[in-house]
Coordinates of C-alpha atoms and ligand atoms in Angstrom, one line a residue:
M1 CA 67.6 46.7 102.1
E2 CA 66.2 43.5 103.7
P3 CA 67.2 40.0 102.1
T4 CA 64.5 39.5 99.5
T5 CA 64.7 35.0 99.6
S6 CA 61.4 34.7 96.9
L7 CA 64.1 33.7 94.3
S8 CA 65.3 30.0 94.3
L9 CA 68.9 29.2 95.7
N10 CA 69.6 27.2 92.8
E11 CA 69.1 30.1 90.5
T12 CA 72.1 30.1 88.3
D13 CA 75.6 31.8 88.8
D14 CA 75.9 33.6 85.7
Y15 CA 73.9 36.3 85.3
L16 CA 73.3 38.6 82.0
S17 CA 71.2 41.6 82.5
P18 CA 70.0 43.3 79.4
G19 CA 71.3 46.6 77.8
S20 CA 74.3 48.3 76.9
R21 CA 75.6 47.9 80.6
V22 CA 79.3 47.3 80.7
K23 CA 80.3 43.5 81.1
T24 CA 82.4 42.6 84.1
R25 CA 82.9 39.5 86.3
I26 CA 82.8 39.3 89.5
L27 CA 84.3 36.4 92.6
L28 CA 82.3 35.8 95.3
I29 CA 84.0 34.0 98.1
D30 CA 82.1 33.3 100.7
D31 CA 80.5 29.9 102.6
D32 CA 77.4 31.5 103.0
E33 CA 75.2 30.2 100.5
A34 CA 72.3 32.4 101.2
Y35 CA 74.3 35.3 101.4
C36 CA 76.0 34.7 98.3
F37 CA 72.2 34.4 96.2
L38 CA 71.3 37.8 98.0
C39 CA 74.3 39.6 96.5
K40 CA 73.8 38.3 93.2
R41 CA 70.8 39.9 93.4
Y42 CA 71.9 43.0 94.5
L43 CA 74.8 42.8 92.1
R44 CA 72.0 42.1 89.3
S45 CA 69.9 45.2 89.6
D46 CA 73.2 47.0 89.4
D47 CA 72.6 50.2 86.3
S48 CA 76.1 50.5 84.9
F49 CA 77.2 47.2 84.8
Q50 CA 76.3 43.6 83.6
H51 CA 77.7 41.4 86.3
T52 CA 78.4 37.6 85.9
V53 CA 79.2 36.6 89.5
I54 CA 80.8 33.5 90.2
S55 CA 80.9 32.2 93.9
A56 CA 83.2 30.2 96.0
G57 CA 82.7 28.7 99.1
T58 CA 86.2 27.6 100.0
T59 CA 90.0 28.7 99.3
A60 CA 90.5 25.7 97.5
E61 CA 87.5 26.3 95.2
A62 CA 88.6 30.0 94.7
L63 CA 91.9 29.2 93.9
A64 CA 90.8 26.2 91.1
I65 CA 88.1 29.1 89.7
C66 CA 91.2 31.9 89.5
A67 CA 93.6 29.2 87.8
V68 CA 91.7 29.0 84.7
D69 CA 89.3 31.9 84.9
T70 CA 89.6 36.1 84.8
F71 CA 87.7 38.9 87.1
D72 CA 87.7 42.3 87.1
C73 CA 86.5 42.3 90.9
I74 CA 87.0 39.6 94.0
V75 CA 84.4 40.2 97.0
I76 CA 85.4 37.6 99.9
D77 CA 84.2 37.2 103.4
Y78 CA 87.0 38.1 105.7
R79 CA 86.2 34.8 107.6
L80 CA 86.3 32.2 105.6
P81 CA 85.6 28.5 107.3
D82 CA 89.3 27.0 106.2
M83 CA 91.1 30.6 106.4
M84 CA 90.9 34.2 107.0
G85 CA 89.5 36.3 103.6
T86 CA 93.1 38.5 103.9
E87 CA 94.9 35.7 103.7
V88 CA 93.4 34.3 100.9
I89 CA 94.0 38.1 99.0
K90 CA 97.5 37.4 99.6
M91 CA 97.9 34.0 98.6
L92 CA 95.8 35.3 95.1
R93 CA 98.3 37.8 94.8
E94 CA 101.2 35.5 95.1
K95 CA 100.2 33.5 91.8
M96 CA 98.4 36.0 90.0
G97 CA 100.7 38.6 90.4
H98 CA 99.7 42.0 88.5
T99 CA 96.4 40.3 87.4
M100 CA 94.9 40.6 90.3
P101 CA 92.1 42.1 90.3
P102 CA 90.9 44.4 93.1
T103 CA 89.5 43.4 95.7
I104 CA 86.6 44.0 98.5
V105 CA 86.6 42.8 101.8
F106 CA 83.2 42.0 103.6
T107 CA 83.9 42.7 107.6
A108 CA 81.7 40.3 109.7
D109 CA 80.6 43.6 112.1
G110 CA 82.7 46.8 110.6
G111 CA 85.3 46.4 113.5
E112 CA 88.0 49.2 112.7
E113 CA 90.5 46.2 113.5
A114 CA 89.1 43.9 110.4
A115 CA 89.2 46.4 108.3
I116 CA 92.6 47.5 108.5
E117 CA 93.7 43.9 108.3
A118 CA 91.8 44.3 105.1
V119 CA 93.3 47.2 103.8
R120 CA 97.0 45.7 104.7
S121 CA 96.1 42.7 102.9
G122 CA 95.7 44.8 99.5
A123 CA 92.1 45.0 99.2
N124 CA 90.7 48.2 97.9
D125 CA 87.6 48.6 99.9
F126 CA 86.1 46.7 103.0
L127 CA 81.7 46.6 103.7
A128 CA 80.1 45.7 107.1
K129 CA 78.7 42.4 105.8
R130 CA 75.5 43.2 108.4
N131 CA 75.2 47.1 107.0
V132 CA 75.8 45.7 103.1
T133 CA 72.6 47.1 101.3
Q134 CA 71.9 46.7 97.6
Q135 CA 72.8 50.3 97.2
S136 CA 76.5 50.0 99.0
L137 CA 77.2 46.8 97.4
C138 CA 76.9 48.1 93.8
R139 CA 78.8 51.6 94.3
A140 CA 81.6 49.5 96.1
V141 CA 82.1 47.2 93.0
K142 CA 81.6 50.1 90.7
N143 CA 84.4 52.1 92.2
T144 CA 86.5 48.9 92.5
I145 CA 85.9 48.2 89.4
E146 CA 86.7 51.5 88.0
K147 CA 89.5 51.8 90.2
G148 CA 90.9 48.7 88.7
M149 CA 90.1 49.9 85.2
L150 CA 92.0 52.7 86.1
R151 CA 95.4 50.9 87.5
K152 CA 95.5 48.8 84.3
S153 CA 95.0 51.3 81.6
L154 CA 97.9 53.1 84.1
M155 CA 99.9 49.9 83.9
S156 CA 99.8 49.4 80.2
R157 CA 100.9 53.2 80.2
V158 CA 103.7 52.7 82.1
K159 CA 104.7 49.4 80.0
E160 CA 104.3 51.7 77.0
L161 CA 106.6 54.0 78.5
E162 CA 109.4 51.4 79.8
A163 CA 109.3 50.2 76.3
A164 CA 109.9 53.3 74.8
N165 CA 112.4 54.1 77.4
Q166 CA 114.0 51.1 76.7
L167 CA 114.5 51.6 72.8
L168 CA 115.6 55.5 73.4
I169 CA 118.6 53.7 76.1
K170 CA 119.4 51.3 72.9
R171 CA 119.1 54.1 70.6
N172 CA 121.2 56.2 73.1
D173 CA 123.5 53.1 73.4
E174 CA 124.3 53.0 69.3
I175 CA 124.9 56.2 68.6
K176 CA 127.7 56.8 71.1
R177 CA 128.9 53.4 69.8
F178 CA 129.1 55.0 66.3
Y179 CA 130.9 58.6 67.3
H180 CA 133.1 56.4 69.3
T181 CA 133.8 53.9 66.3
V182 CA 133.8 56.8 64.2
S183 CA 136.2 58.8 65.8
H184 CA 138.5 56.1 66.7
E185 CA 138.6 55.1 62.6
V186 CA 138.9 58.9 61.4
K187 CA 142.1 59.6 64.3
T188 CA 144.6 56.9 62.3
P189 CA 144.3 58.4 58.4
L190 CA 144.0 61.5 59.6
T191 CA 147.4 61.3 61.5
A192 CA 148.7 60.2 58.4
I193 CA 147.2 62.6 56.0
Q194 CA 148.8 65.6 59.0
E195 CA 152.0 63.9 58.8
F196 CA 152.6 63.5 54.7
V197 CA 150.9 67.6 54.0
A198 CA 153.5 68.6 56.9
I199 CA 156.3 66.5 54.8
V200 CA 155.3 68.1 51.5
A201 CA 155.0 71.8 53.4
D202 CA 157.8 71.7 55.1
G203 CA 160.2 70.8 51.8
L204 CA 161.3 67.7 52.9
A205 CA 159.5 65.6 49.8
G206 CA 161.0 68.6 47.2
P207 CA 161.1 72.3 46.9
I208 CA 157.8 73.9 46.7
E209 CA 156.6 77.5 45.8
E210 CA 155.3 79.8 48.6
E211 CA 151.8 79.8 47.4
Q212 CA 151.7 75.9 47.4
K213 CA 153.3 76.1 50.8
T214 CA 150.5 78.6 52.5
I215 CA 147.9 76.1 51.2
L216 CA 149.3 73.4 52.9
T217 CA 149.2 75.1 55.6
Y218 CA 145.7 76.0 55.3
A219 CA 145.0 72.4 54.5
L220 CA 147.0 71.6 58.1
E221 CA 144.8 74.1 59.9
S222 CA 142.2 72.1 58.4
C223 CA 143.3 69.1 59.6
E224 CA 144.1 70.2 62.8
Q225 CA 140.6 71.3 63.4
I226 CA 138.8 68.2 62.4
S227 CA 141.3 66.1 64.4
T228 CA 140.6 68.4 67.6
H229 CA 136.4 67.3 66.7
F230 CA 137.3 63.7 66.9
N231 CA 139.4 63.8 70.2
D232 CA 136.6 65.5 72.1
L233 CA 134.0 63.1 70.9
L234 CA 136.8 60.3 71.7
E235 CA 137.1 61.7 74.8
L236 CA 133.4 62.4 75.7
S237 CA 132.7 58.6 75.0
R238 CA 135.5 57.9 77.7
F239 CA 133.9 59.7 80.3
E240 CA 130.1 58.4 79.2
T241 CA 131.8 54.8 79.7
G242 CA 133.9 55.9 82.7
K243 CA 137.0 55.0 81.8
M244 CA 138.2 58.6 82.2
T245 CA 139.4 59.2 85.7
I246 CA 141.7 61.6 87.5
D247 CA 144.6 61.3 89.8
P248 CA 144.5 65.0 91.8
K249 CA 147.5 65.6 93.3
P250 CA 148.5 69.6 95.7
C251 CA 149.4 71.8 92.8
S252 CA 149.8 75.4 92.3
I253 CA 146.7 77.2 90.7
H254 CA 149.0 80.1 89.5
D255 CA 150.8 78.0 86.9
V256 CA 147.3 77.3 85.9
F257 CA 146.3 80.3 85.2
D258 CA 150.3 81.3 83.6
H259 CA 149.5 79.0 81.4
C260 CA 146.1 79.6 80.2
V261 CA 146.8 83.1 79.6
V262 CA 149.2 82.3 77.4
A263 CA 147.5 80.0 75.4
A264 CA 144.7 82.7 75.1
T265 CA 146.4 86.0 75.0
P266 CA 146.7 86.0 71.2
A267 CA 142.9 85.6 70.3
S268 CA 141.8 88.1 72.8
V269 CA 144.5 90.8 71.5
A270 CA 143.5 89.5 67.5
K271 CA 140.0 90.5 68.6
G272 CA 140.7 93.8 71.0
I273 CA 139.3 91.9 74.5
T274 CA 140.6 92.7 77.4
L275 CA 141.7 89.7 79.4
T276 CA 142.4 89.7 82.9
V277 CA 143.5 87.2 85.5
N278 CA 143.1 88.4 88.9
D279 CA 145.5 86.3 90.5
Q280 CA 145.8 86.9 94.5
L281 CA 149.3 86.5 95.6
Q282 CA 150.3 83.1 97.9
L283 CA 146.7 81.3 97.3
P284 CA 146.6 77.5 98.9
L285 CA 147.8 74.4 96.3
V286 CA 144.6 72.8 95.5
M287 CA 143.6 69.0 94.9
M288 CA 143.9 68.8 91.1
Q289 CA 144.7 66.9 88.0
S290 CA 146.5 70.7 86.3
N291 CA 146.3 69.4 82.6
R292 CA 143.1 68.9 83.3
I293 CA 141.7 72.1 85.0
I294 CA 143.8 74.1 82.6
Q295 CA 141.8 72.2 79.9
V296 CA 138.5 73.5 81.5
L297 CA 140.0 76.9 82.0
S298 CA 140.8 77.0 78.4
N299 CA 137.4 76.4 77.4
L300 CA 136.0 78.8 79.4
I301 CA 138.3 81.7 78.5
N302 CA 138.2 80.8 75.0
N303 CA 134.7 80.4 74.6
A304 CA 134.1 83.8 76.7
V305 CA 136.7 85.8 73.9
K306 CA 134.7 83.6 71.6
F307 CA 131.6 84.9 71.9
T308 CA 132.2 88.8 73.3
D309 CA 133.0 91.2 71.0
S310 CA 135.7 93.6 70.2
G311 CA 136.0 96.2 72.9
G312 CA 134.8 93.9 75.4
S313 CA 136.3 92.0 78.5
V314 CA 137.4 88.7 80.0
T315 CA 138.2 88.4 83.6
V316 CA 139.4 85.2 85.8
D317 CA 138.6 85.6 89.3
S318 CA 139.7 83.6 92.1
E319 CA 138.2 83.6 95.5
L320 CA 138.4 81.0 98.5
I321 CA 135.1 80.1 100.2
D322 CA 134.1 78.0 102.7
G323 CA 136.6 79.0 105.7
G324 CA 139.1 78.0 102.9
R325 CA 138.6 75.1 102.1
L326 CA 137.7 75.6 98.7
L327 CA 139.2 77.9 95.9
R328 CA 136.1 79.4 93.6
L329 CA 137.2 80.0 90.2
S330 CA 135.3 82.2 87.5
V331 CA 135.7 83.4 83.9
R332 CA 133.3 86.4 83.4
D333 CA 132.4 88.4 80.0
T334 CA 130.5 91.1 78.8
G335 CA 129.7 88.9 75.8
C336 CA 126.1 88.1 74.2
G337 CA 125.2 85.9 77.3
I338 CA 122.5 83.1 76.8
P339 CA 118.9 82.9 77.1
E340 CA 117.6 81.5 80.4
T341 CA 115.9 79.0 78.5
D342 CA 119.4 77.2 77.5
T343 CA 121.7 78.0 80.6
G344 CA 120.8 74.5 81.6
K345 CA 121.2 73.1 78.4
V346 CA 124.4 74.4 77.5
F347 CA 126.3 71.4 79.8
D348 CA 124.5 68.6 77.3
R349 CA 126.4 66.9 74.5
L350 CA 126.4 68.5 71.4
Y351 CA 124.5 71.5 72.5
Q352 CA 124.7 74.8 71.1
V353 CA 122.1 77.9 71.6
N354 CA 122.5 79.1 67.9
P355 CA 124.4 77.0 65.9
A356 CA 124.1 78.9 62.9
N357 CA 125.4 81.7 64.8
D358 CA 128.0 80.1 66.6
Q359 CA 129.9 79.0 63.9
Q360 CA 130.5 82.5 63.0
N361 CA 132.2 83.1 66.2
G362 CA 134.5 79.9 65.3
P363 CA 134.6 76.3 65.3
G364 CA 133.2 73.9 67.7
M365 CA 130.6 71.1 68.1
G366 CA 129.4 71.8 71.5
L367 CA 131.2 69.5 73.0
G368 CA 133.6 71.8 75.4
L369 CA 131.3 72.6 77.9
S370 CA 130.3 69.3 78.3
I371 CA 134.0 67.9 78.0
A372 CA 134.8 70.5 80.9
S373 CA 131.7 69.6 83.4
E374 CA 132.4 65.9 83.2
I375 CA 136.6 67.3 84.4
V376 CA 135.1 69.4 87.0
A377 CA 132.4 66.7 88.4
L378 CA 135.8 64.5 88.6
H379 CA 136.8 66.7 90.8
G380 CA 133.7 67.1 93.2
S381 CA 132.4 70.0 92.1
A382 CA 130.0 71.5 89.5
L383 CA 130.4 73.5 86.6
E384 CA 128.0 76.3 87.1
V385 CA 126.6 79.3 84.8
E386 CA 124.8 82.7 85.4
S387 CA 123.9 84.6 82.7
E388 CA 121.6 87.7 81.2
L389 CA 121.2 88.3 77.5
G390 CA 123.1 91.0 76.0
V391 CA 125.4 91.3 79.5
G392 CA 127.6 88.4 80.1
S393 CA 128.0 85.3 81.2
V394 CA 130.0 83.9 84.7
F395 CA 131.3 80.3 84.3
S396 CA 132.3 79.2 87.7
F397 CA 133.4 75.8 90.0
C398 CA 135.1 75.0 92.6
L399 CA 138.5 73.0 93.9
K400 CA 139.4 71.7 97.0
T401 CA 142.3 73.7 98.5
A402 CA 145.0 70.8 99.8
T403 CA 144.8 69.9 103.3
D404 CA 147.9 68.8 106.0
E405 CA 147.0 65.2 105.1
D406 CA 147.2 66.0 101.6
L407 CA 150.7 67.6 101.9
L408 CA 151.9 64.6 104.0
Q409 CA 150.9 62.0 101.2
V410 CA 153.1 63.3 98.6
A411 CA 156.1 65.0 100.9
Ligands
LIG501 P1 131.3 75.1 71.2 O1 132.5 74.2 71.6 O2 130.6 74.4 70.0 O3 131.2 76.6 71.6 P2 130.4 74.5 74.0 O4 130.2 73.7 74.7 O5 131.9 75.0 74.8 O6 130.3 74.5 72.4 O7 129.4 75.3 74.6 C1 128.1 75.1 74.3 C2 127.5 76.3 73.5 O8 127.5 77.4 74.7 C3 127.9 77.6 72.7 O9 127.6 77.0 71.4 C4 127.6 78.4 73.1 O10 125.9 79.0 72.4 C5 127.2 79.0 74.5 N1 128.1 79.4 75.3 C6 129.3 78.9 75.6 N2 130.3 79.5 76.4 C7 129.4 80.8 76.4 C8 129.6 82.4 76.6 N3 130.5 82.4 77.5 N4 129.1 83.1 76.3 C9 127.8 82.6 75.5 N5 127.3 81.6 75.0 C10 128.1 81.0 75.4

């Protein structure tokens, strides 16, 4: 469309067309007054928007206007008398930050270089000045404004999510602090109760009947259970605050197996479960803090016994992999298995697949695997699970075998 010059150049900058079109504010930065006038006329005929167009002929003028006014879109000439349009965009962005509206650059002849430069400066679109028509300008402004609106709503959504996330982090910290404080505060009086009950149960405070002794023994067992739970909570909070460290040394895995078998045999025998450790002869020493690995294996074996019915089996296997650099340990059971949807969650703090049923299988708070996976992580591995519902589960992790250097260091 050819320029129409019948209207006066002094026509007002602000134009509000009638109807219910969306109201927008456009800043037009171009020193060519006639061209500005023409663009305003083009924009005025837009069907979708009521554009209020403000024009500026120089960089200084544009900066001054932007300091006091807000816009939905900036249309700027690539070459201004005092500066390149792309430079002005950068300056405005620095000043306005995330409130900078989307921009369109008029390139003189549609040259590729100017277009690339425009996009690099952060412009959303560019138009070859000499080919600008009423349709192409209105379309470009409409698209750019819509993109800007979308960006704005995305940004406000991101802000909302960030705020929600911060709140969750805060709440999570509060919960962690709470259970750390409670566990800590309860530990001392609980230990005192245990001591006093033990004194009475042992007859040190005077003779007691057999029935009273039985009752006090139950009381002691309950105290022991509570104490275990609070110790688990305290331990987990030490992992979470990074206060838990390990000191791995070359150690025998056979000793760990022996320890775990002795500890798990009474429960497996009582439940009629076959506990087997396929202890290969002469496995190399592995790098570990053995009391911690005993804790992990015992937890896995206890769980396996806990979630396997009478007549089932629990098997501990060891296998050298990765050319002998790693020892893979696994605990396999023929128990109830874990639903596929839960296998990823069982390592989460306080997670139990079926809390009501789990309680029937024995005490637990859903902390054991969480602590075990932290210990395994400190040993540079990951605790993994494979499970099939009604068939059984396999929990496994790896330990590094001791190198000659490791052995020399302790020699
Ligand atoms: P808890 O100490 O309460 O047993 P854990 O963290 O050790 O908690 O285990 C989390 C959950 O994972 C358990 O409540 C149980 O539902 C499931 N689970 C763990 N080990 C097994 C297993 N060998 N077979 C079936 N389910 C298991």
